[in-house]
Short mmCIF file of C-alpha atoms and ligand atoms in Angstrom, two decimals:
data_model
loop_
_atom_site.label_atom_id
_atom_site.label_comp_id
_atom_site.label_asym_id
_atom_site.label_seq_id
_atom_site.Cartn_x
_atom_site.Cartn_y
_atom_site.Cartn_z
CA MET A 1 0.00 0.00 0.00
CA SER A 2 1.31 3.44 -0.86
CA LEU A 3 0.26 7.01 -0.23
CA ILE A 4 2.44 9.78 -1.65
CA LYS A 5 1.66 13.37 -0.69
CA SER A 6 3.80 15.76 -2.67
CA ILE A 7 3.78 19.21 -4.21
CA SER A 8 2.26 17.67 -7.35
CA GLY A 9 -0.76 16.32 -5.49
CA ILE A 10 -1.79 13.16 -3.72
CA ARG A 11 -1.27 9.73 -5.22
CA GLY A 12 -1.72 6.26 -3.85
CA THR A 13 -3.07 2.75 -4.08
CA ILE A 14 -6.67 1.88 -3.30
CA GLY A 15 -7.46 -0.16 -0.20
CA GLY A 16 -5.75 -1.01 3.08
CA ARG A 17 -5.65 0.49 6.57
CA ALA A 18 -6.18 4.17 7.34
CA GLY A 19 -3.08 6.16 6.44
CA ASP A 20 -1.73 3.36 4.25
CA GLY A 21 -3.25 4.05 0.84
CA LEU A 22 -5.36 6.56 -1.04
CA ASN A 23 -8.53 6.39 1.06
CA PRO A 24 -11.66 8.57 1.18
CA VAL A 25 -10.45 10.37 4.33
CA ASP A 26 -7.22 11.58 2.74
CA ILE A 27 -8.98 12.40 -0.52
CA ALA A 28 -11.48 14.63 1.33
CA LYS A 29 -8.76 16.31 3.34
CA PHE A 30 -6.63 17.06 0.31
CA THR A 31 -9.62 18.30 -1.70
CA ALA A 32 -10.60 20.63 1.16
CA ALA A 33 -7.03 21.96 1.24
CA TYR A 34 -7.11 22.57 -2.51
CA ALA A 35 -10.49 24.33 -2.23
CA THR A 36 -9.11 26.53 0.55
CA PHE A 37 -6.04 27.38 -1.53
CA ILE A 38 -8.24 28.29 -4.51
CA LYS A 39 -10.59 30.47 -2.45
CA ARG A 40 -7.79 32.30 -0.65
CA SER A 41 -5.57 32.84 -3.71
CA SER A 42 -8.45 34.01 -5.93
CA GLY A 43 -10.20 36.00 -3.20
CA ALA A 44 -13.50 34.47 -4.39
CA LYS A 45 -16.03 33.11 -1.89
CA LYS A 46 -18.05 31.34 -4.59
CA GLY A 47 -16.99 29.84 -7.88
CA THR A 48 -16.72 26.73 -9.97
CA ILE A 49 -14.26 23.84 -10.05
CA VAL A 50 -14.25 21.45 -13.04
CA VAL A 51 -13.89 17.75 -12.22
CA GLY A 52 -13.03 15.05 -14.76
CA ARG A 53 -11.78 11.50 -14.40
CA ASP A 54 -10.20 8.71 -16.39
CA ALA A 55 -11.91 5.30 -16.60
CA ARG A 56 -10.05 3.50 -13.83
CA LEU A 57 -12.11 1.29 -11.50
CA SER A 58 -11.77 3.59 -8.47
CA GLY A 59 -12.68 6.72 -10.46
CA ARG A 60 -16.31 6.85 -9.43
CA MET A 61 -15.52 6.43 -5.72
CA VAL A 62 -12.83 9.12 -5.75
CA ASN A 63 -15.12 11.38 -7.82
CA ASP A 64 -17.90 11.16 -5.26
CA VAL A 65 -15.60 12.11 -2.38
CA VAL A 66 -14.04 14.98 -4.35
CA VAL A 67 -17.37 16.40 -5.54
CA GLY A 68 -18.99 16.10 -2.10
CA THR A 69 -16.06 17.85 -0.46
CA LEU A 70 -15.97 20.71 -2.98
CA CYS A 71 -19.72 21.30 -2.47
CA GLY A 72 -19.13 21.12 1.29
CA MET A 73 -16.53 23.85 0.89
CA GLY A 74 -19.14 26.03 -0.85
CA LEU A 75 -17.80 25.65 -4.38
CA ASP A 76 -19.90 24.62 -7.37
CA VAL A 77 -18.73 21.68 -9.46
CA VAL A 78 -19.03 21.23 -13.20
CA ASN A 79 -18.56 17.51 -13.54
CA ILE A 80 -17.51 16.52 -17.05
CA GLY A 81 -17.46 12.82 -16.15
CA LEU A 82 -15.13 10.48 -18.04
CA ALA A 83 -12.63 12.84 -19.62
CA THR A 84 -9.01 13.04 -20.69
CA THR A 85 -6.55 15.26 -18.84
CA PRO A 86 -6.32 17.76 -21.74
CA THR A 87 -10.15 17.83 -22.09
CA THR A 88 -10.48 18.74 -18.41
CA GLU A 89 -7.83 21.45 -18.82
CA LEU A 90 -9.81 22.99 -21.70
CA ALA A 91 -13.06 22.73 -19.74
CA VAL A 92 -11.60 24.84 -16.90
CA VAL A 93 -11.11 27.67 -19.38
CA GLY A 94 -14.46 26.98 -21.09
CA GLU A 95 -16.33 27.22 -17.79
CA ASN A 96 -14.39 30.28 -16.58
CA ALA A 97 -13.72 28.15 -13.50
CA LEU A 98 -11.41 28.89 -10.57
CA GLY A 99 -9.62 25.59 -11.11
CA GLY A 100 -9.98 21.92 -11.86
CA ILE A 101 -9.27 18.47 -10.50
CA ILE A 102 -8.43 15.51 -12.73
CA ILE A 103 -8.90 12.13 -11.09
CA THR A 104 -6.25 9.97 -12.69
CA ALA A 105 -3.04 8.17 -11.83
CA SER A 106 -1.94 8.71 -15.43
CA HIS A 107 0.21 5.78 -16.62
CA ASN A 108 0.17 3.93 -13.26
CA PRO A 109 -1.51 0.50 -13.01
CA LYS A 110 -5.19 0.04 -12.14
CA HIS A 111 -4.86 -0.09 -8.34
CA TRP A 112 -3.45 3.46 -8.28
CA ASN A 113 -5.32 6.74 -8.39
CA ALA A 114 -4.44 10.39 -7.84
CA LEU A 115 -5.64 13.98 -7.96
CA LYS A 116 -4.05 16.34 -10.49
CA LEU A 117 -4.69 19.95 -9.51
CA LEU A 118 -5.27 22.77 -12.00
CA ASN A 119 -5.31 26.57 -11.75
CA ALA A 120 -7.79 28.93 -13.43
CA ARG A 121 -5.85 28.68 -16.73
CA GLY A 122 -6.37 24.91 -16.76
CA GLU A 123 -2.67 24.35 -16.04
CA PHE A 124 -0.96 22.45 -13.23
CA LEU A 125 -0.20 24.21 -9.97
CA ASP A 126 3.48 25.04 -9.66
CA ALA A 127 5.76 23.77 -6.88
CA GLU A 128 5.11 26.71 -4.58
CA GLN A 129 1.32 26.44 -4.95
CA GLY A 130 1.51 22.67 -4.45
CA GLN A 131 3.46 23.31 -1.25
CA GLN A 132 0.70 25.62 -0.02
CA VAL A 133 -1.97 22.95 -0.61
CA LEU A 134 0.18 20.41 1.21
CA ALA A 135 0.65 22.74 4.19
CA LEU A 136 -3.10 23.48 4.39
CA ALA A 137 -3.84 19.74 4.41
CA GLU A 138 -1.25 19.07 7.12
CA ALA A 139 -2.66 21.83 9.31
CA ASP A 140 -6.36 20.96 8.75
CA ASP A 141 -6.65 24.66 7.96
CA PHE A 142 -10.07 24.90 6.29
CA ASP A 143 -13.61 26.11 7.00
CA PHE A 144 -16.65 24.36 5.56
CA ALA A 145 -19.67 26.21 4.18
CA GLU A 146 -22.82 26.92 6.16
CA VAL A 147 -25.96 25.12 5.06
CA ASP A 148 -27.27 27.94 2.85
CA ASP A 149 -23.90 28.28 1.12
CA LEU A 150 -23.26 24.68 0.05
CA GLY A 151 -22.12 24.27 -3.55
CA HIS A 152 -24.03 22.48 -6.31
CA GLU A 153 -22.98 19.88 -8.84
CA TYR A 154 -23.77 20.35 -12.52
CA THR A 155 -22.94 17.81 -15.18
CA ASN A 156 -21.70 18.68 -18.64
CA ASN A 157 -20.84 16.00 -21.17
CA THR A 158 -20.15 18.25 -24.15
CA TYR A 159 -16.43 18.77 -23.60
CA ALA A 160 -15.09 15.75 -25.52
CA ALA A 161 -16.90 17.03 -28.62
CA ARG A 162 -15.72 20.60 -27.98
CA HIS A 163 -12.15 19.38 -27.53
CA ILE A 164 -12.28 17.47 -30.83
CA ARG A 165 -13.78 20.52 -32.58
CA SER A 166 -10.96 22.72 -31.29
CA VAL A 167 -8.36 20.24 -32.59
CA LEU A 168 -10.02 20.14 -36.03
CA ASP A 169 -9.95 23.95 -36.12
CA LEU A 170 -6.18 24.20 -35.57
CA ARG A 171 -4.46 25.93 -38.48
CA LEU A 172 -1.95 23.13 -39.04
CA VAL A 173 -4.55 20.34 -38.96
CA ASP A 174 -5.82 19.60 -42.47
CA VAL A 175 -8.92 17.40 -42.46
CA GLU A 176 -9.23 17.51 -46.24
CA ALA A 177 -5.70 16.17 -46.72
CA ILE A 178 -6.29 13.37 -44.17
CA ARG A 179 -9.59 12.41 -45.81
CA ASN A 180 -7.96 12.23 -49.23
CA ALA A 181 -5.20 9.95 -47.91
CA HIS A 182 -7.74 7.17 -47.08
CA PHE A 183 -5.84 6.16 -43.94
CA ARG A 184 -6.40 2.99 -41.95
CA VAL A 185 -5.48 3.73 -38.32
CA ALA A 186 -5.27 1.41 -35.31
CA VAL A 187 -5.71 2.57 -31.69
CA ASP A 188 -4.79 1.00 -28.36
CA ALA A 189 -6.32 3.03 -25.51
CA VAL A 190 -5.76 0.48 -22.71
CA ASN A 191 -9.54 0.45 -21.94
CA SER A 192 -9.64 4.00 -20.58
CA VAL A 193 -11.16 7.28 -21.86
CA GLY A 194 -8.93 7.38 -24.92
CA GLY A 195 -10.94 4.40 -26.18
CA VAL A 196 -13.91 6.70 -26.72
CA VAL A 197 -12.35 9.99 -27.67
CA ILE A 198 -9.49 8.89 -29.96
CA PRO A 199 -11.73 6.83 -32.33
CA GLN A 200 -14.20 9.78 -32.38
CA LEU A 201 -11.36 12.14 -33.24
CA LEU A 202 -10.06 9.83 -35.99
CA ARG A 203 -13.50 9.61 -37.62
CA ALA A 204 -13.93 13.39 -37.37
CA LEU A 205 -10.53 13.78 -39.05
CA GLY A 206 -11.73 11.71 -42.01
CA VAL A 207 -9.77 8.53 -41.32
CA GLU A 208 -11.25 5.83 -43.56
CA GLU A 209 -10.92 2.84 -41.26
CA VAL A 210 -10.42 2.84 -37.48
CA ILE A 211 -9.22 -0.41 -35.91
CA GLU A 212 -9.91 -0.43 -32.16
CA LEU A 213 -7.91 -2.44 -29.65
CA ASN A 214 -8.68 -2.03 -25.91
CA CYS A 215 -11.10 0.81 -26.59
CA GLU A 216 -13.82 -0.11 -24.04
CA PRO A 217 -13.57 2.42 -21.17
CA THR A 218 -14.06 -0.24 -18.49
CA GLY A 219 -10.96 0.63 -16.48
CA LYS A 220 -9.86 -2.99 -16.80
CA PHE A 221 -6.46 -2.17 -18.26
CA ALA A 222 -5.58 -4.75 -20.88
CA HIS A 223 -1.85 -4.33 -20.24
CA THR A 224 0.43 -2.28 -17.99
CA PRO A 225 -0.70 1.21 -19.05
CA GLU A 226 2.57 3.07 -19.55
CA PRO A 227 2.96 3.38 -23.36
CA ILE A 228 6.49 1.97 -23.56
CA PRO A 229 7.60 -0.86 -25.91
CA GLU A 230 7.45 -3.75 -23.41
CA ASN A 231 3.75 -3.02 -22.76
CA LEU A 232 2.77 -2.67 -26.42
CA THR A 233 3.32 -6.17 -27.81
CA GLY A 234 -0.38 -6.70 -28.64
CA ILE A 235 -0.80 -3.68 -30.90
CA SER A 236 2.68 -4.21 -32.33
CA GLU A 237 1.84 -7.78 -33.39
CA LEU A 238 -1.44 -6.57 -34.88
CA MET A 239 0.41 -3.91 -36.90
CA ALA A 240 2.95 -6.45 -38.12
CA THR A 241 0.13 -8.13 -40.07
CA GLY A 242 -0.22 -4.99 -42.20
CA VAL A 243 -3.70 -3.93 -41.04
CA ALA A 244 -3.06 -0.20 -40.83
CA ASP A 245 -0.90 2.73 -41.93
CA VAL A 246 -0.16 3.77 -38.36
CA ALA A 247 -1.18 2.94 -34.78
CA PHE A 248 -1.62 5.36 -31.90
CA VAL A 249 -1.30 4.31 -28.27
CA VAL A 250 -2.32 6.56 -25.38
CA ASP A 251 -2.05 6.27 -21.61
CA PRO A 252 -5.20 6.17 -19.40
CA ASP A 253 -5.58 9.98 -19.23
CA VAL A 254 -4.51 10.62 -22.83
CA ASP A 255 -1.67 13.10 -22.33
CA ARG A 256 0.99 10.73 -23.67
CA LEU A 257 1.10 9.45 -27.24
CA ALA A 258 3.16 6.59 -28.65
CA ILE A 259 3.22 5.72 -32.35
CA ILE A 260 3.68 2.33 -34.03
CA MET A 261 4.89 2.09 -37.60
CA GLU A 262 3.06 0.34 -40.44
CA ASP A 263 5.23 -2.77 -40.02
CA GLY A 264 4.70 -3.12 -36.25
CA ARG A 265 7.99 -1.54 -35.16
CA MET A 266 8.02 1.19 -32.52
CA PHE A 267 8.38 4.75 -33.79
CA GLY A 268 10.03 5.47 -30.43
CA GLU A 269 8.30 7.51 -27.70
CA GLU A 270 11.01 10.18 -27.90
CA TYR A 271 10.17 10.72 -31.55
CA THR A 272 6.47 11.58 -31.11
CA LEU A 273 7.40 15.14 -30.11
CA VAL A 274 10.43 15.35 -32.43
CA SER A 275 8.48 14.45 -35.58
CA ILE A 276 5.50 16.67 -34.77
CA ALA A 277 7.85 19.55 -33.94
CA ASP A 278 9.57 19.04 -37.30
CA TYR A 279 6.18 19.43 -39.02
CA VAL A 280 5.08 22.45 -36.95
CA LEU A 281 8.44 24.22 -37.36
CA SER A 282 8.37 23.76 -41.13
CA HIS A 283 5.22 25.97 -41.14
CA THR A 284 5.80 28.19 -38.10
CA PRO A 285 9.54 28.60 -37.43
CA GLY A 286 10.37 29.38 -33.81
CA ASN A 287 11.75 28.05 -30.55
CA THR A 288 11.16 24.75 -28.78
CA VAL A 289 11.47 23.41 -25.23
CA SER A 290 11.54 19.92 -23.75
CA ASN A 291 12.91 18.58 -20.47
CA LEU A 292 16.52 17.67 -19.66
CA SER A 293 15.84 13.95 -20.01
CA SER A 294 14.42 14.22 -23.55
CA SER A 295 16.16 13.48 -26.85
CA ARG A 296 18.64 15.90 -28.38
CA ALA A 297 16.93 15.18 -31.70
CA LEU A 298 14.52 18.04 -30.87
CA ARG A 299 17.47 20.44 -30.61
CA ASP A 300 18.81 19.26 -33.99
CA VAL A 301 15.43 19.60 -35.69
CA THR A 302 14.81 23.04 -34.12
CA GLU A 303 18.21 24.39 -35.19
CA ALA A 304 17.72 23.01 -38.70
CA HIS A 305 14.61 25.22 -38.91
CA GLY A 306 16.53 28.25 -37.55
CA GLY A 307 15.03 28.21 -34.03
CA LYS A 308 16.51 27.94 -30.57
CA TYR A 309 16.08 24.93 -28.30
CA GLU A 310 16.25 25.01 -24.52
CA ALA A 311 15.72 22.33 -21.86
CA ALA A 312 13.69 22.73 -18.66
CA ALA A 313 13.79 20.76 -15.43
CA VAL A 314 11.68 17.59 -15.49
CA GLY A 315 7.98 18.25 -14.77
CA GLU A 316 5.27 19.54 -17.10
CA VAL A 317 4.87 22.87 -15.28
CA ASN A 318 8.62 23.56 -15.67
CA VAL A 319 8.37 22.88 -19.40
CA THR A 320 5.34 25.16 -19.92
CA THR A 321 6.91 27.96 -17.86
CA LEU A 322 10.03 27.94 -20.06
CA MET A 323 7.91 27.62 -23.21
CA ARG A 324 6.09 30.84 -22.30
CA LYS A 325 9.35 32.62 -21.46
CA ASN A 326 11.00 31.59 -24.75
CA GLY A 327 7.87 31.99 -26.86
CA ALA A 328 8.17 28.36 -27.95
CA VAL A 329 5.88 27.34 -30.82
CA ILE A 330 5.94 23.71 -29.68
CA GLY A 331 7.41 21.71 -26.83
CA GLY A 332 6.77 18.89 -24.42
CA GLU A 333 8.37 15.80 -23.00
CA GLY A 334 10.24 12.93 -24.59
CA ASN A 335 7.79 10.45 -23.09
CA GLY A 336 5.27 11.23 -25.83
CA GLY A 337 3.94 14.47 -24.32
CA VAL A 338 3.20 17.07 -26.99
CA ILE A 339 2.42 20.65 -25.90
CA TYR A 340 1.18 22.94 -28.66
CA PRO A 341 0.44 26.45 -27.31
CA GLU A 342 -1.77 27.32 -30.26
CA SER A 343 -4.18 24.83 -28.65
CA HIS A 344 -3.26 25.14 -24.95
CA TYR A 345 -0.35 24.73 -22.53
CA GLY A 346 -0.84 21.08 -21.62
CA ARG A 347 0.28 17.71 -22.97
CA ASP A 348 -2.41 16.61 -25.40
CA ALA A 349 -2.46 13.33 -27.36
CA LEU A 350 -5.45 14.47 -29.47
CA VAL A 351 -3.45 17.42 -30.77
CA GLY A 352 -0.53 15.05 -31.39
CA VAL A 353 -2.64 12.58 -33.39
CA ALA A 354 -4.16 15.29 -35.59
CA LEU A 355 -0.83 16.99 -36.36
CA PHE A 356 0.89 13.65 -37.05
CA LEU A 357 -1.83 12.46 -39.46
CA THR A 358 -1.75 15.81 -41.27
CA MET A 359 2.01 15.51 -41.66
CA MET A 360 1.64 11.93 -42.96
CA ALA A 361 -1.04 13.00 -45.43
CA LYS A 362 0.88 15.99 -46.75
CA SER A 363 4.21 14.19 -47.05
CA GLY A 364 2.76 11.08 -48.69
CA LYS A 365 5.38 9.10 -46.78
CA LYS A 366 5.06 5.91 -44.76
CA VAL A 367 5.63 6.30 -41.02
CA SER A 368 8.87 4.33 -41.29
CA GLU A 369 10.11 6.78 -43.93
CA ILE A 370 9.24 9.76 -41.72
CA ARG A 371 11.17 8.14 -38.87
CA ALA A 372 14.20 7.36 -41.04
CA ALA A 373 14.52 11.03 -42.05
CA LEU A 374 14.86 12.22 -38.43
CA PRO A 375 18.19 12.49 -36.55
CA SER A 376 19.11 9.14 -35.06
CA TYR A 377 19.62 8.85 -31.29
CA TYR A 378 19.10 6.26 -28.59
CA ILE A 379 18.39 6.90 -24.88
CA ALA A 380 19.55 4.30 -22.34
CA LYS A 381 18.04 4.30 -18.85
CA THR A 382 19.69 2.86 -15.77
CA LYS A 383 19.72 3.60 -12.05
CA VAL A 384 21.74 3.35 -8.87
CA GLU A 385 19.97 2.09 -5.75
CA LEU A 386 20.50 4.33 -2.73
CA THR A 387 20.97 3.29 0.88
CA PRO A 388 20.16 5.76 3.69
CA ASP A 389 23.88 6.42 4.40
CA ILE A 390 24.52 7.77 0.88
CA ASP A 391 24.69 11.57 0.59
CA VAL A 392 23.27 12.14 -2.89
CA ASP A 393 24.02 15.86 -2.97
CA ALA A 394 27.68 15.21 -2.15
CA ILE A 395 27.88 12.62 -4.94
CA LEU A 396 26.35 15.01 -7.47
CA GLU A 397 28.81 17.73 -6.34
CA ARG A 398 31.71 15.36 -7.03
CA VAL A 399 30.30 14.61 -10.47
CA LYS A 400 30.12 18.35 -11.20
CA GLU A 401 33.77 18.80 -10.16
CA LYS A 402 34.94 15.86 -12.23
CA PHE A 403 33.21 17.10 -15.38
CA ALA A 404 33.78 20.81 -14.75
CA ASN A 405 35.31 21.22 -18.22
CA GLU A 406 32.21 19.91 -19.99
CA ARG A 407 28.91 21.74 -20.54
CA LEU A 408 26.98 21.25 -17.31
CA THR A 409 23.35 21.99 -16.48
CA THR A 410 22.47 21.86 -12.80
CA ILE A 411 18.85 23.05 -12.59
CA ASP A 412 17.64 19.47 -11.99
CA GLY A 413 20.30 17.01 -10.86
CA VAL A 414 23.34 17.16 -13.15
CA LYS A 415 23.31 16.96 -16.93
CA ILE A 416 26.59 16.70 -18.82
CA ASP A 417 26.48 17.54 -22.51
CA PHE A 418 29.29 16.05 -24.61
CA ALA A 419 29.74 16.76 -28.33
CA ASP A 420 27.84 13.67 -29.52
CA SER A 421 26.08 12.48 -26.37
CA TRP A 422 24.77 13.48 -22.95
CA VAL A 423 24.11 11.96 -19.57
CA HIS A 424 21.59 13.17 -16.98
CA LEU A 425 21.66 12.14 -13.32
CA ARG A 426 18.79 13.00 -11.02
CA LYS A 427 17.45 11.80 -7.74
CA SER A 428 14.01 10.21 -8.07
CA ASN A 429 11.18 11.92 -6.16
CA THR A 430 9.32 8.67 -5.70
CA GLU A 431 11.96 5.94 -5.15
CA PRO A 432 15.32 5.76 -3.33
CA ILE A 433 17.35 5.75 -6.56
CA ILE A 434 19.43 8.01 -8.78
CA ARG A 435 18.15 7.81 -12.35
CA ILE A 436 20.81 7.85 -15.04
CA TYR A 437 19.66 8.67 -18.58
CA SER A 438 22.26 8.70 -21.34
CA GLU A 439 21.86 9.41 -25.03
CA ALA A 440 24.14 8.78 -28.00
CA HIS A 441 23.78 8.02 -31.69
CA THR A 442 23.65 4.26 -31.09
CA ARG A 443 22.27 1.99 -28.41
CA GLU A 444 25.72 0.54 -27.66
CA GLU A 445 27.29 3.98 -27.12
CA ALA A 446 24.39 5.17 -24.97
CA GLU A 447 24.48 2.08 -22.75
CA ALA A 448 28.28 2.24 -22.44
CA LEU A 449 28.08 5.90 -21.37
CA GLY A 450 25.42 5.13 -18.76
CA GLU A 451 27.49 2.22 -17.41
CA LYS A 452 30.63 4.38 -17.25
CA ILE A 453 28.87 7.03 -15.16
CA LYS A 454 27.32 4.35 -12.96
CA GLN A 455 30.80 2.95 -12.23
CA GLU A 456 32.07 6.48 -11.48
CA LEU A 457 29.26 6.90 -8.93
CA LYS A 458 30.16 3.66 -7.23
MG1 MG B 1 -0.81 10.61 -18.39
#
């Protein structure tokens, strides 16, 4: 059983003894703290919070506690029901709400759930705001509404359609071109909300044939939900039989997008953002941002189009903050998270699907040909287990000294940029480990670099 309270919200497993997992008592407490934060920071006594949830089995239970608590705090709720993370973000803006709560544990397995907390722009709270919510929860510092001031719940199930409409209306999405390409497209949505919304989007985009795998939003995840190669054997084998031009895989809350090529091979999660950025930049030149652990291929593609690339600390809010500062036209995370400000500042797999299909249609190329034209890199991931006696900060200091002559970035752990490769060391927030990510032009070089640094640490 696990319960993790952090600046990015509350996350845990369902079931177990009080204090052990994500239970109704902690959910109510944390929701009351969030409501208090929203009321105090906005100065509003009344207002609306949007609530959406992915399809996981505990979603309804968590929803009922969250909605009841918000009403008990005197806030109205617009409940959009089963919804993706980006749909909920857009609904916050659409409802002119004070904030939003998304009930999802993202790519975690079915026994997990979590609350993702949004501000009035439909974007994640930053670290400082998350800290305030945490402190309010710890201190039980909240007042509930009197009987005449209780909030009300309203339901609104129009936001999936409005989200799809907004994607279709994007300047760089060309429905006509997609329709004329007569695409056959497969989808694996791991039996969560993507199973409804992605096929709807594909049909609205004019895809000729949609092949659905795990598209029943039952919350019974058909495989481990994180969209990484080892979990995607089913859709990969299906694609190897030549049934479709491309396959899209999303995580349970549809903010990460993985692509499978027409022959069943992985496009590579790092390359979702890189390829879509290449397309966007070819029409709207400008800057890009991703996080320090994402592929350098984005830098190469950005510079080839005359723009400037910069890396942010890991965490979506860090990426969007830097994107705003640098006026980035596109950005995101190497794990398949595409952020396209012309739509909104949040990772959005629907936007990714529509831009990718437009690029495919306009180029007339197979997915494997698109992939082959991009800069070739490989990221290796390894880790060092920590024992309580290890002083991580001292170790990272020593690494900095040793590589003082290289290009170092120290905003989030230590990243060392070499001419043809990089390595990024950071302490995990959730496990007692140091993560070591290394990238080079080939798998062998990347793994050797990671191993070398690992030995140095030891
Ligand atoms: Mg997610």
